[in-house]
């Protein structure tokens, strides 16, 4: 079974969480997607790059989620979510995925 890069899991959690919340009109469902994907990505980060890197990337994931809200007021919701998801994916790839 092919491994899904943690960059895809993390970015997918941000984009998917927002999409689910928006289309279902249930923020808690979107938060669930965000949390499950974040947990899966954190597990991958720890396996691939160690605990310190996993903690840093997890903090970045949470900060990116928070930063998307004020950014959305300036550029729109989808551009903000896609932008922070791209940043998280890049960080994840640089720190954890490019090694494997």
Backbone as JSON Lines, residues from 0, in Angstrom:
{"i":0,"aa":"X","n":[0.84,-1.17,0.0],"ca":[0.0,0.0,0.0],"c":[0.9,1.25,0.0]}
{"i":1,"aa":"X","n":[0.67,2.17,-0.93],"ca":[1.54,3.35,-0.98],"c":[1.3,4.27,0.21]}
{"i":2,"aa":"X","n":[2.38,4.92,0.64],"ca":[2.27,5.86,1.75],"c":[1.8,7.21,1.23]}
{"i":3,"aa":"X","n":[0.87,7.79,1.94],"ca":[0.4,9.13,1.61],"c":[1.33,10.1,2.33]}
{"i":4,"aa":"X","n":[1.94,11.03,1.61],"ca":[2.84,11.98,2.27],"c":[2.1,12.79,3.34]}
{"i":5,"aa":"X","n":[2.82,13.07,4.42],"ca":[2.21,13.85,5.5],"c":[1.82,15.25,5.03]}
{"i":6,"aa":"X","n":[2.51,15.76,4.03],"ca":[2.15,17.07,3.47],"c":[0.73,17.04,2.9]}
{"i":7,"aa":"X","n":[0.38,15.94,2.26],"ca":[-0.96,15.8,1.68],"c":[-2.0,15.65,2.79]}
{"i":8,"aa":"X","n":[-1.67,14.87,3.81],"ca":[-2.61,14.67,4.92],"c":[-2.87,15.99,5.64]}
{"i":9,"aa":"X","n":[-1.82,16.74,5.94],"ca":[-1.97,18.0,6.67],"c":[-2.73,19.03,5.85]}
{"i":10,"aa":"X","n":[-2.34,19.21,4.6],"ca":[-3.03,20.18,3.75],"c":[-4.48,19.74,3.52]}
{"i":11,"aa":"X","n":[-4.68,18.46,3.35],"ca":[-6.03,17.93,3.17],"c":[-6.9,18.16,4.39]}
{"i":12,"aa":"X","n":[-6.31,18.12,5.58],"ca":[-7.07,18.39,6.8],"c":[-7.55,19.82,6.87]}
{"i":13,"aa":"X","n":[-6.7,20.75,6.46],"ca":[-7.08,22.16,6.47],"c":[-8.15,22.45,5.42]}
{"i":14,"aa":"X","n":[-7.9,21.98,4.2],"ca":[-8.86,22.22,3.11],"c":[-10.15,21.44,3.35]}
{"i":15,"aa":"X","n":[-10.01,20.18,3.71],"ca":[-11.18,19.34,3.94],"c":[-12.0,19.8,5.13]}
{"i":16,"aa":"X","n":[-11.33,20.21,6.19],"ca":[-12.04,20.71,7.36],"c":[-12.87,21.94,7.03]}
{"i":17,"aa":"X","n":[-12.27,22.85,6.28],"ca":[-13.02,24.05,5.89],"c":[-14.18,23.67,4.96]}
{"i":18,"aa":"X","n":[-13.92,22.81,3.99],"ca":[-14.97,22.42,3.05],"c":[-16.14,21.75,3.74]}
{"i":19,"aa":"X","n":[-15.84,20.84,4.64],"ca":[-16.92,20.14,5.37],"c":[-17.71,21.14,6.2]}
{"i":20,"aa":"X","n":[-17.02,22.03,6.92],"ca":[-17.73,23.02,7.74],"c":[-18.6,23.93,6.89]}
{"i":21,"aa":"X","n":[-18.07,24.35,5.77],"ca":[-18.82,25.28,4.92],"c":[-20.05,24.61,4.3]}
{"i":22,"aa":"X","n":[-19.86,23.43,3.72],"ca":[-20.96,22.81,2.99],"c":[-21.98,22.13,3.89]}
{"i":23,"aa":"X","n":[-21.54,21.66,5.03],"ca":[-22.5,21.03,5.94],"c":[-23.16,22.04,6.88]}
{"i":24,"aa":"X","n":[-22.53,23.22,6.97],"ca":[-22.97,24.25,7.92],"c":[-22.86,23.75,9.37]}
{"i":25,"aa":"X","n":[-21.95,22.82,9.59],"ca":[-21.68,22.26,10.92],"c":[-20.19,22.42,11.2]}
{"i":26,"aa":"X","n":[-19.85,23.49,11.91],"ca":[-18.45,23.79,12.19],"c":[-17.77,22.65,12.93]}
{"i":27,"aa":"X","n":[-18.51,21.98,13.8],"ca":[-17.91,20.9,14.57],"c":[-17.5,19.73,13.69]}
{"i":28,"aa":"X","n":[-18.2,19.49,12.6],"ca":[-17.8,18.43,11.68],"c":[-16.49,18.81,10.98]}
{"i":29,"aa":"X","n":[-16.41,20.06,10.58],"ca":[-15.16,20.54,9.98],"c":[-14.01,20.45,10.97]}
{"i":30,"aa":"X","n":[-14.29,20.8,12.22],"ca":[-13.27,20.68,13.26],"c":[-12.84,19.24,13.48]}
{"i":31,"aa":"X","n":[-13.77,18.32,13.34],"ca":[-13.43,16.9,13.45],"c":[-12.49,16.46,12.35]}
{"i":32,"aa":"X","n":[-12.78,16.88,11.13],"ca":[-11.89,16.56,10.0],"c":[-10.52,17.16,10.24]}
{"i":33,"aa":"X","n":[-10.48,18.41,10.67],"ca":[-9.23,19.11,10.96],"c":[-8.43,18.35,12.02]}
{"i":34,"aa":"X","n":[-9.09,17.93,13.09],"ca":[-8.42,17.24,14.19],"c":[-7.92,15.86,13.79]}
{"i":35,"aa":"X","n":[-8.74,15.1,13.1],"ca":[-8.33,13.74,12.7],"c":[-7.14,13.8,11.74]}
{"i":36,"aa":"X","n":[-7.22,14.68,10.75],"ca":[-6.11,14.81,9.81],"c":[-4.86,15.33,10.51]}
{"i":37,"aa":"X","n":[-5.02,16.29,11.42],"ca":[-3.88,16.81,12.17],"c":[-3.23,15.73,13.01]}
{"i":38,"aa":"X","n":[-4.03,14.9,13.64],"ca":[-3.49,13.79,14.42],"c":[-2.75,12.78,13.56]}
{"i":39,"aa":"X","n":[-3.32,12.47,12.41],"ca":[-2.67,11.52,11.5],"c":[-1.35,12.1,10.97]}
{"i":40,"aa":"X","n":[-1.37,13.38,10.63],"ca":[-0.14,14.01,10.15],"c":[0.91,14.05,11.26]}
{"i":41,"aa":"X","n":[0.5,14.37,12.48],"ca":[1.43,14.42,13.6],"c":[2.06,13.06,13.85]}
{"i":42,"aa":"X","n":[1.28,12.02,13.74],"ca":[1.82,10.67,13.89],"c":[2.88,10.41,12.82]}
{"i":43,"aa":"X","n":[2.58,10.78,11.56],"ca":[3.54,10.6,10.48],"c":[4.79,11.44,10.72]}
{"i":44,"aa":"X","n":[4.62,12.69,11.16],"ca":[5.77,13.55,11.4],"c":[6.68,12.94,12.46]}
{"i":45,"aa":"X","n":[6.08,12.4,13.5],"ca":[6.89,11.8,14.57],"c":[7.65,10.57,14.06]}
{"i":46,"aa":"X","n":[6.98,9.76,13.25],"ca":[7.64,8.58,12.71],"c":[8.79,8.94,11.77]}
{"i":47,"aa":"X","n":[8.59,9.98,10.99],"ca":[9.56,10.32,9.94],"c":[10.64,11.29,10.38]}
{"i":48,"aa":"X","n":[10.33,12.18,11.32],"ca":[11.29,13.23,11.65],"c":[11.56,13.39,13.15]}
{"i":49,"aa":"X","n":[10.86,12.64,14.0],"ca":[11.1,12.71,15.43],"c":[10.12,13.63,16.16]}
{"i":50,"aa":"X","n":[10.16,13.54,17.47],"ca":[9.21,14.24,18.31],"c":[9.32,15.76,18.25]}
{"i":51,"aa":"X","n":[10.54,16.27,18.26],"ca":[10.71,17.73,18.23],"c":[10.15,18.33,16.94]}
{"i":52,"aa":"X","n":[10.47,17.71,15.83],"ca":[9.95,18.18,14.54],"c":[8.43,18.05,14.49]}
{"i":53,"aa":"X","n":[7.91,16.95,15.03],"ca":[6.46,16.74,15.03],"c":[5.76,17.82,15.85]}
{"i":54,"aa":"X","n":[6.33,18.18,16.99],"ca":[5.72,19.23,17.8],"c":[5.75,20.57,17.07]}
{"i":55,"aa":"X","n":[6.85,20.86,16.41],"ca":[6.96,22.13,15.67],"c":[5.96,22.17,14.51]}
{"i":56,"aa":"X","n":[5.85,21.07,13.78],"ca":[4.91,21.03,12.66],"c":[3.46,21.07,13.14]}
{"i":57,"aa":"X","n":[3.18,20.41,14.24],"ca":[1.82,20.45,14.8],"c":[1.47,21.87,15.25]}
{"i":58,"aa":"X","n":[2.42,22.56,15.85],"ca":[2.19,23.95,16.23],"c":[1.93,24.8,14.99]}
{"i":59,"aa":"X","n":[2.7,24.55,13.93],"ca":[2.48,25.27,12.68],"c":[1.11,25.0,12.09]}
{"i":60,"aa":"X","n":[0.65,23.78,12.21],"ca":[-0.69,23.4,11.72],"c":[-1.77,24.2,12.44]}
{"i":61,"aa":"X","n":[-1.64,24.29,13.76],"ca":[-2.62,25.03,14.56],"c":[-2.54,26.53,14.26]}
{"i":62,"aa":"X","n":[-1.32,27.05,14.15],"ca":[-1.15,28.47,13.84],"c":[-1.72,28.77,12.45]}
{"i":63,"aa":"X","n":[-1.5,27.89,11.49],"ca":[-2.02,28.1,10.14],"c":[-3.55,28.14,10.16]}
{"i":64,"aa":"X","n":[-4.16,27.24,10.91],"ca":[-5.62,27.26,11.04],"c":[-6.08,28.6,11.6]}
{"i":65,"aa":"X","n":[-5.44,29.05,12.67],"ca":[-5.82,30.33,13.27],"c":[-5.56,31.51,12.34]}
{"i":66,"aa":"X","n":[-4.45,31.47,11.62],"ca":[-4.09,32.56,10.73],"c":[-5.03,32.65,9.53]}
{"i":67,"aa":"X","n":[-5.65,31.55,9.16],"ca":[-6.53,31.58,8.0],"c":[-7.75,32.47,8.24]}
{"i":68,"aa":"X","n":[-8.16,32.63,9.48],"ca":[-9.36,33.42,9.78],"c":[-9.16,34.92,9.48]}
{"i":69,"aa":"X","n":[-8.15,35.57,10.06],"ca":[-7.96,36.99,9.7],"c":[-7.52,37.18,8.25]}
{"i":70,"aa":"X","n":[-6.77,36.22,7.72],"ca":[-6.36,36.3,6.32],"c":[-7.57,36.24,5.4]}
{"i":71,"aa":"X","n":[-8.56,35.48,5.76],"ca":[-9.77,35.36,4.94],"c":[-10.5,36.68,4.8]}
{"i":72,"aa":"X","n":[-10.4,37.53,5.8],"ca":[-11.05,38.84,5.72],"c":[-10.37,39.74,4.69]}
{"i":73,"aa":"X","n":[-9.12,39.44,4.38],"ca":[-8.38,40.26,3.42],"c":[-8.41,39.7,2.0]}
{"i":74,"aa":"X","n":[-8.35,38.37,1.87],"ca":[-8.23,37.77,0.53],"c":[-9.39,36.85,0.16]}
{"i":75,"aa":"X","n":[-10.26,36.56,1.1],"ca":[-11.35,35.61,0.85],"c":[-11.06,34.28,1.53]}
{"i":76,"aa":"X","n":[-12.12,33.55,1.78],"ca":[-11.99,32.31,2.55],"c":[-11.17,31.24,1.83]}
{"i":77,"aa":"X","n":[-11.56,30.9,0.61],"ca":[-10.84,29.83,-0.08],"c":[-9.38,30.17,-0.35]}
{"i":78,"aa":"X","n":[-9.06,31.38,-0.82],"ca":[-7.64,31.7,-1.0],"c":[-6.85,31.62,0.31]}
{"i":79,"aa":"X","n":[-7.45,32.04,1.41],"ca":[-6.77,31.97,2.7],"c":[-6.51,30.52,3.1]}
{"i":80,"aa":"X","n":[-7.52,29.68,2.98],"ca":[-7.36,28.27,3.36],"c":[-6.34,27.59,2.45]}
{"i":81,"aa":"X","n":[-6.42,27.83,1.17],"ca":[-5.46,27.21,0.25],"c":[-4.04,27.72,0.5]}
{"i":82,"aa":"X","n":[-3.92,28.99,0.84],"ca":[-2.6,29.55,1.13],"c":[-1.95,28.93,2.36]}
{"i":83,"aa":"X","n":[-2.71,28.86,3.45],"ca":[-2.13,28.27,4.67],"c":[-1.91,26.77,4.49]}
{"i":84,"aa":"X","n":[-2.79,26.11,3.74],"ca":[-2.6,24.68,3.48],"c":[-1.31,24.45,2.68]}
{"i":85,"aa":"X","n":[-1.06,25.32,1.71],"ca":[0.18,25.22,0.94],"c":[1.4,25.43,1.81]}
{"i":86,"aa":"X","n":[1.34,26.39,2.72],"ca":[2.46,26.65,3.62],"c":[2.72,25.45,4.53]}
{"i":87,"aa":"X","n":[1.66,24.87,5.06],"ca":[1.8,23.7,5.93],"c":[2.35,22.51,5.13]}
{"i":88,"aa":"X","n":[1.86,22.34,3.92],"ca":[2.34,21.24,3.08],"c":[3.83,21.4,2.78]}
{"i":89,"aa":"X","n":[4.25,22.61,2.45],"ca":[5.66,22.85,2.16],"c":[6.52,22.57,3.39]}
{"i":90,"aa":"X","n":[6.12,23.08,4.55],"ca":[6.88,22.83,5.77],"c":[6.95,21.34,6.08]}
{"i":91,"aa":"X","n":[5.85,20.66,5.91],"ca":[5.79,19.22,6.17],"c":[6.72,18.46,5.23]}
{"i":92,"aa":"X","n":[6.7,18.83,3.98],"ca":[7.56,18.15,3.01],"c":[9.03,18.4,3.34]}
{"i":93,"aa":"X","n":[9.38,19.65,3.63],"ca":[10.78,19.98,3.92],"c":[11.29,19.26,5.15]}
{"i":94,"aa":"X","n":[10.48,19.23,6.21],"ca":[10.92,18.66,7.47],"c":[10.8,17.14,7.52]}
{"i":95,"aa":"X","n":[9.75,16.58,6.94],"ca":[9.48,15.15,7.14],"c":[9.44,14.3,5.89]}
{"i":96,"aa":"X","n":[8.84,14.79,4.82],"ca":[8.55,13.91,3.68],"c":[9.71,13.73,2.71]}
{"i":97,"aa":"X","n":[10.52,14.73,2.5],"ca":[11.56,14.62,1.48],"c":[12.61,13.59,1.82]}
{"i":98,"aa":"X","n":[12.68,13.2,3.06],"ca":[13.65,12.19,3.49],"c":[13.27,10.79,3.0]}
{"i":99,"aa":"X","n":[11.97,10.57,2.87],"ca":[11.51,9.23,2.53],"c":[11.23,9.12,1.11]}
